[in-house]
Amino acid sequence: MRRPMVAGNWKMHGTRASVAELSLNLKNLVLPSGIEVAVFPPALFIGQVIDELSETEIIVGAQNSAVQPEQGALTGEVAPSQLAEVGCKLVLIGHSERRQIIGETNEVLIHKFAAAQAGGLKPVLCVGETLAEREAGKTLEVVGRQLGSIIDALGVAVFANAVIAYEPVWAIGTGLTASPQQAQDVHAAIRAQLASLDAEVAANMQLLYGGSVKAANAAELFGMPDIDGGLIGGASLNADEFGAICRAAGN
Ligand code: 13P
């Protein structure tokens, strides 16, 4: 049976001192058993956070990794194998901020996804539509294409070692949250797309919702049948709030 997961994407936030304080507060949380908890610090602080959380069960991931699995001549990038070697387990692939601001395309993300797995990381594939796409009735088409491009290139079996996060772009950092039913509808479509190719992969897939999740709305979202937890931005920078979201996933 798939386990719930709550993951905190710290984005480009933090200093050495603020990260140390957040780690300490996370270390002191009493987290529910039976769920996976992960944090994604900025690359610069990954080693620091792995050390600071070493006595906890909290998994540490990266927000990005290179298009090739191993170290080499690729200025400014970090190889999945390098991240894995310091103890990183997960990597976000295709967050909308990287799709929109950095210009990452589905084509590039295929390479990043494959490289992540080859280098020893589990990809967390992020998908989601913009407000204009939703208003044009294209949500399921857009999300289906983002997922489909990876499946077409690499095969559905790669999703036996991956997580998928549905993050509607219009709900990220805006305070607007998809309603539980809106999120459930997209999650059900994602699971159905996987199930049409591999029922076991679909049944085991951890499907996270992201977009203005906070303690006050988490329980309702996580209560939906195809929502297996959350990818949390702003609210993950506060350990108490993040802990409350984790408890909502544990119930
Ligand atoms: P917020 O929770 O700040 O809306 O961010 C969501 C997100 O982008 C997580 O990856």
Short mmCIF file of C-alpha atoms and ligand atoms in Angstrom, two decimals:
data_model
loop_
_atom_site.label_atom_id
_atom_site.label_comp_id
_atom_site.label_asym_id
_atom_site.label_seq_id
_atom_site.Cartn_x
_atom_site.Cartn_y
_atom_site.Cartn_z
CA MET A 1 0.00 0.00 0.00
CA ARG A 2 1.29 3.47 -0.81
CA ARG A 3 2.32 5.62 2.13
CA PRO A 4 1.41 9.29 2.46
CA MET A 5 4.26 11.74 1.89
CA VAL A 6 4.61 15.34 2.99
CA ALA A 7 7.47 17.23 1.36
CA GLY A 8 8.69 20.76 1.99
CA ASN A 9 10.12 22.68 -0.97
CA TRP A 10 12.15 25.47 0.57
CA LYS A 11 12.75 27.04 -2.87
CA MET A 12 15.48 29.76 -2.86
CA HIS A 13 15.00 30.63 0.81
CA GLY A 14 17.41 30.59 3.71
CA THR A 15 20.79 31.50 5.13
CA ARG A 16 23.14 29.20 7.00
CA ALA A 17 21.66 30.47 10.25
CA SER A 18 17.99 30.32 9.29
CA VAL A 19 18.46 26.84 7.82
CA ALA A 20 20.14 25.65 11.05
CA GLU A 21 17.22 27.03 13.04
CA LEU A 22 14.63 25.36 10.78
CA SER A 23 16.52 22.04 10.97
CA LEU A 24 16.59 22.25 14.76
CA ASN A 25 12.86 22.95 14.91
CA LEU A 26 12.16 20.06 12.51
CA LYS A 27 14.31 17.76 14.62
CA ASN A 28 12.17 18.56 17.65
CA LEU A 29 8.87 17.76 15.91
CA VAL A 30 6.98 14.64 16.86
CA LEU A 31 6.02 13.30 13.44
CA PRO A 32 3.33 10.68 12.84
CA SER A 33 4.52 7.19 12.00
CA GLY A 34 3.54 5.61 8.71
CA ILE A 35 4.19 8.66 6.56
CA GLU A 36 7.26 9.82 4.66
CA VAL A 37 8.51 13.32 5.37
CA ALA A 38 10.98 15.07 3.08
CA VAL A 39 12.56 18.49 2.71
CA PHE A 40 14.16 20.09 -0.34
CA PRO A 41 16.65 22.78 0.75
CA PRO A 42 18.54 25.01 -1.70
CA ALA A 43 21.49 23.05 -3.17
CA LEU A 44 23.98 25.08 -1.14
CA PHE A 45 22.52 23.84 2.15
CA ILE A 46 21.80 20.20 1.28
CA GLY A 47 24.90 18.86 3.04
CA GLN A 48 24.24 21.02 6.08
CA VAL A 49 20.63 19.82 6.37
CA ILE A 50 21.58 16.17 5.89
CA ASP A 51 23.98 16.53 8.83
CA GLU A 52 21.51 18.45 10.96
CA LEU A 53 18.67 15.96 10.35
CA SER A 54 20.85 12.85 10.56
CA GLU A 55 19.14 11.61 13.73
CA THR A 56 15.67 11.92 12.18
CA GLU A 57 13.75 9.94 9.58
CA ILE A 58 13.30 13.05 7.44
CA ILE A 59 14.43 12.47 3.85
CA VAL A 60 16.44 15.20 2.11
CA GLY A 61 16.00 15.97 -1.58
CA ALA A 62 17.29 18.43 -4.17
CA GLN A 63 15.25 20.97 -6.11
CA ASN A 64 17.11 20.32 -9.35
CA SER A 65 19.83 18.11 -10.82
CA ALA A 66 21.82 17.89 -14.05
CA VAL A 67 20.81 16.31 -17.37
CA GLN A 68 23.60 13.76 -17.01
CA PRO A 69 23.86 11.31 -14.10
CA GLU A 70 27.59 11.48 -13.36
CA GLN A 71 30.03 14.28 -12.57
CA GLY A 72 31.79 15.91 -15.52
CA ALA A 73 32.32 19.14 -17.45
CA LEU A 74 28.99 20.87 -16.93
CA THR A 75 29.53 24.26 -15.35
CA GLY A 76 27.13 25.30 -12.65
CA GLU A 77 25.21 22.03 -12.47
CA VAL A 78 25.10 19.32 -9.80
CA ALA A 79 25.09 15.67 -10.87
CA PRO A 80 22.49 13.28 -9.46
CA SER A 81 25.32 10.92 -8.44
CA GLN A 82 26.97 13.76 -6.47
CA LEU A 83 23.71 14.48 -4.67
CA ALA A 84 23.20 10.78 -3.96
CA GLU A 85 26.72 10.48 -2.61
CA VAL A 86 26.11 13.10 0.09
CA GLY A 87 22.90 11.36 1.14
CA CYS A 88 20.24 13.01 -0.98
CA LYS A 89 17.41 10.65 -1.97
CA LEU A 90 14.90 12.62 -4.04
CA VAL A 91 14.93 15.36 -6.66
CA LEU A 92 12.18 17.64 -7.94
CA ILE A 93 11.87 17.43 -11.72
CA GLY A 94 9.87 20.01 -13.67
CA HIS A 95 8.70 22.38 -10.95
CA SER A 96 6.63 25.07 -12.65
CA GLU A 97 9.06 27.79 -11.56
CA ARG A 98 11.79 25.99 -13.51
CA ARG A 99 9.51 25.34 -16.47
CA GLN A 100 8.36 28.96 -16.60
CA ILE A 101 11.32 31.05 -15.37
CA ILE A 102 14.27 28.88 -16.42
CA GLY A 103 12.50 27.59 -19.54
CA GLU A 104 12.79 23.86 -18.92
CA THR A 105 10.84 21.97 -21.57
CA ASN A 106 9.30 18.50 -21.48
CA GLU A 107 12.25 17.43 -23.69
CA VAL A 108 14.88 18.61 -21.17
CA LEU A 109 12.89 17.08 -18.32
CA ILE A 110 13.00 13.66 -19.97
CA HIS A 111 16.81 13.81 -19.74
CA LYS A 112 16.75 15.12 -16.17
CA PHE A 113 14.30 12.40 -15.10
CA ALA A 114 16.38 9.62 -16.66
CA ALA A 115 19.65 11.06 -15.32
CA ALA A 116 18.19 11.33 -11.81
CA GLN A 117 17.29 7.65 -11.73
CA ALA A 118 20.58 6.61 -13.32
CA GLY A 119 22.46 8.65 -10.71
CA GLY A 120 20.63 7.12 -7.77
CA LEU A 121 17.85 9.63 -7.02
CA LYS A 122 14.08 9.16 -7.03
CA PRO A 123 12.43 11.84 -9.20
CA VAL A 124 9.42 13.79 -7.97
CA LEU A 125 7.83 14.85 -11.27
CA CYS A 126 5.87 18.10 -10.97
CA VAL A 127 2.99 18.75 -13.35
CA GLY A 128 0.30 21.41 -13.49
CA GLU A 129 -1.64 23.84 -15.62
CA THR A 130 -1.66 27.64 -15.72
CA LEU A 131 -4.78 29.65 -14.98
CA ALA A 132 -5.28 30.35 -18.70
CA GLU A 133 -5.05 26.63 -19.48
CA ARG A 134 -7.58 25.81 -16.75
CA GLU A 135 -9.98 28.49 -17.93
CA ALA A 136 -9.67 27.13 -21.47
CA GLY A 137 -10.68 23.68 -20.20
CA LYS A 138 -7.24 22.25 -20.99
CA THR A 139 -6.15 21.10 -17.52
CA LEU A 140 -6.25 17.36 -18.11
CA GLU A 141 -4.75 17.73 -21.59
CA VAL A 142 -1.77 19.76 -20.29
CA VAL A 143 -1.11 17.53 -17.29
CA GLY A 144 -1.58 14.42 -19.43
CA ARG A 145 1.00 15.71 -21.91
CA GLN A 146 3.55 16.59 -19.20
CA LEU A 147 3.29 13.07 -17.78
CA GLY A 148 2.90 11.46 -21.20
CA SER A 149 6.14 12.92 -22.54
CA ILE A 150 8.11 11.06 -19.86
CA ILE A 151 6.12 7.85 -20.31
CA ASP A 152 6.54 7.94 -24.10
CA ALA A 153 10.29 8.46 -23.86
CA LEU A 154 11.20 6.25 -20.91
CA GLY A 155 8.29 3.82 -20.48
CA VAL A 156 5.74 3.60 -17.69
CA ALA A 157 7.96 1.27 -15.62
CA VAL A 158 10.21 4.18 -14.59
CA PHE A 159 7.30 5.40 -12.46
CA ALA A 160 7.75 2.42 -10.14
CA ASN A 161 10.61 4.55 -8.74
CA ALA A 162 9.11 8.05 -8.79
CA VAL A 163 6.62 10.34 -7.13
CA ILE A 164 4.26 12.72 -8.95
CA ALA A 165 3.20 16.12 -7.62
CA TYR A 166 0.23 17.92 -9.13
CA GLU A 167 0.78 21.64 -8.65
CA PRO A 168 -1.64 23.96 -10.45
CA VAL A 169 0.47 27.00 -11.32
CA TRP A 170 -2.31 29.40 -10.32
CA ALA A 171 -2.32 27.96 -6.79
CA ILE A 172 1.42 28.26 -6.13
CA GLY A 173 2.30 31.00 -3.69
CA THR A 174 -0.97 32.78 -4.40
CA GLY A 175 -3.01 31.69 -1.40
CA LEU A 176 -5.50 30.19 -3.88
CA THR A 177 -5.85 26.46 -3.33
CA ALA A 178 -7.46 24.01 -5.69
CA SER A 179 -10.61 22.75 -4.02
CA PRO A 180 -10.28 19.18 -2.77
CA GLN A 181 -12.56 18.07 -5.61
CA GLN A 182 -10.62 20.00 -8.28
CA ALA A 183 -7.39 18.41 -7.07
CA GLN A 184 -8.96 14.96 -6.76
CA ASP A 185 -10.25 15.14 -10.35
CA VAL A 186 -6.74 15.75 -11.70
CA HIS A 187 -5.17 13.15 -9.40
CA ALA A 188 -7.71 10.57 -10.55
CA ALA A 189 -6.89 11.37 -14.19
CA ILE A 190 -3.14 11.00 -13.52
CA ARG A 191 -3.68 7.65 -11.82
CA ALA A 192 -5.95 6.51 -14.66
CA GLN A 193 -3.31 7.47 -17.23
CA LEU A 194 -0.78 5.29 -15.38
CA ALA A 195 -3.33 2.51 -14.84
CA SER A 196 -4.09 2.29 -18.56
CA LEU A 197 -0.47 1.13 -18.97
CA ASP A 198 0.41 -0.53 -15.66
CA ALA A 199 -2.13 -1.14 -12.89
CA GLU A 200 0.51 -1.87 -10.25
CA VAL A 201 2.51 1.28 -10.93
CA ALA A 202 -0.72 3.29 -10.73
CA ALA A 203 -1.85 1.71 -7.47
CA ASN A 204 1.52 2.29 -5.78
CA MET A 205 2.11 5.83 -7.05
CA GLN A 206 2.34 8.51 -4.36
CA LEU A 207 0.45 11.45 -5.85
CA LEU A 208 1.08 14.70 -3.98
CA TYR A 209 -0.89 17.93 -4.24
CA GLY A 210 0.95 21.26 -4.09
CA GLY A 211 -0.28 24.85 -4.14
CA SER A 212 -0.93 26.93 -1.02
CA VAL A 213 -1.28 23.90 1.27
CA LYS A 214 -1.33 24.91 4.92
CA ALA A 215 -2.35 23.33 8.20
CA ALA A 216 -5.85 24.76 7.82
CA ASN A 217 -6.64 23.07 4.49
CA ALA A 218 -4.37 20.00 4.52
CA ALA A 219 -6.73 17.50 6.15
CA GLU A 220 -9.49 18.15 3.66
CA LEU A 221 -7.15 17.78 0.68
CA PHE A 222 -5.43 14.68 2.05
CA GLY A 223 -8.83 13.11 2.72
CA MET A 224 -9.46 12.71 -1.00
CA PRO A 225 -8.94 9.15 -2.28
CA ASP A 226 -6.21 9.91 -4.82
CA ILE A 227 -4.32 12.56 -2.84
CA ASP A 228 -1.45 10.87 -1.01
CA GLY A 229 0.06 13.92 0.65
CA GLY A 230 1.48 17.29 -0.29
CA LEU A 231 4.37 19.28 -1.70
CA ILE A 232 4.48 22.35 0.49
CA GLY A 233 6.17 25.65 -0.35
CA GLY A 234 5.75 28.67 1.94
CA ALA A 235 4.22 26.77 4.84
CA SER A 236 7.19 24.38 4.96
CA LEU A 237 9.48 27.20 6.14
CA ASN A 238 7.72 27.16 9.51
CA ALA A 239 8.39 23.91 11.37
CA ASP A 240 5.24 24.10 13.50
CA GLU A 241 3.01 24.65 10.47
CA PHE A 242 4.84 21.92 8.54
CA GLY A 243 4.47 19.56 11.50
CA ALA A 244 0.73 20.20 11.61
CA ILE A 245 0.50 19.39 7.88
CA CYS A 246 2.41 16.16 8.52
CA ARG A 247 -0.04 15.25 11.28
CA ALA A 248 -2.94 15.87 8.88
CA ALA A 249 -1.36 13.32 6.51
CA GLY A 250 -0.89 10.86 9.34
CA ASN A 251 -4.58 10.75 10.25
P1 13P B 1 3.21 27.18 -1.98
O1 13P B 1 2.87 26.13 -0.97
O2 13P B 1 4.02 28.32 -1.41
O3 13P B 1 2.01 27.63 -2.75
O4 13P B 1 4.20 26.50 -3.05
C1 13P B 1 3.85 25.27 -3.59
C2 13P B 1 5.01 24.75 -4.34
O5 13P B 1 5.40 25.26 -5.37
C3 13P B 1 5.72 23.57 -3.79
O6 13P B 1 6.62 23.05 -4.70
#
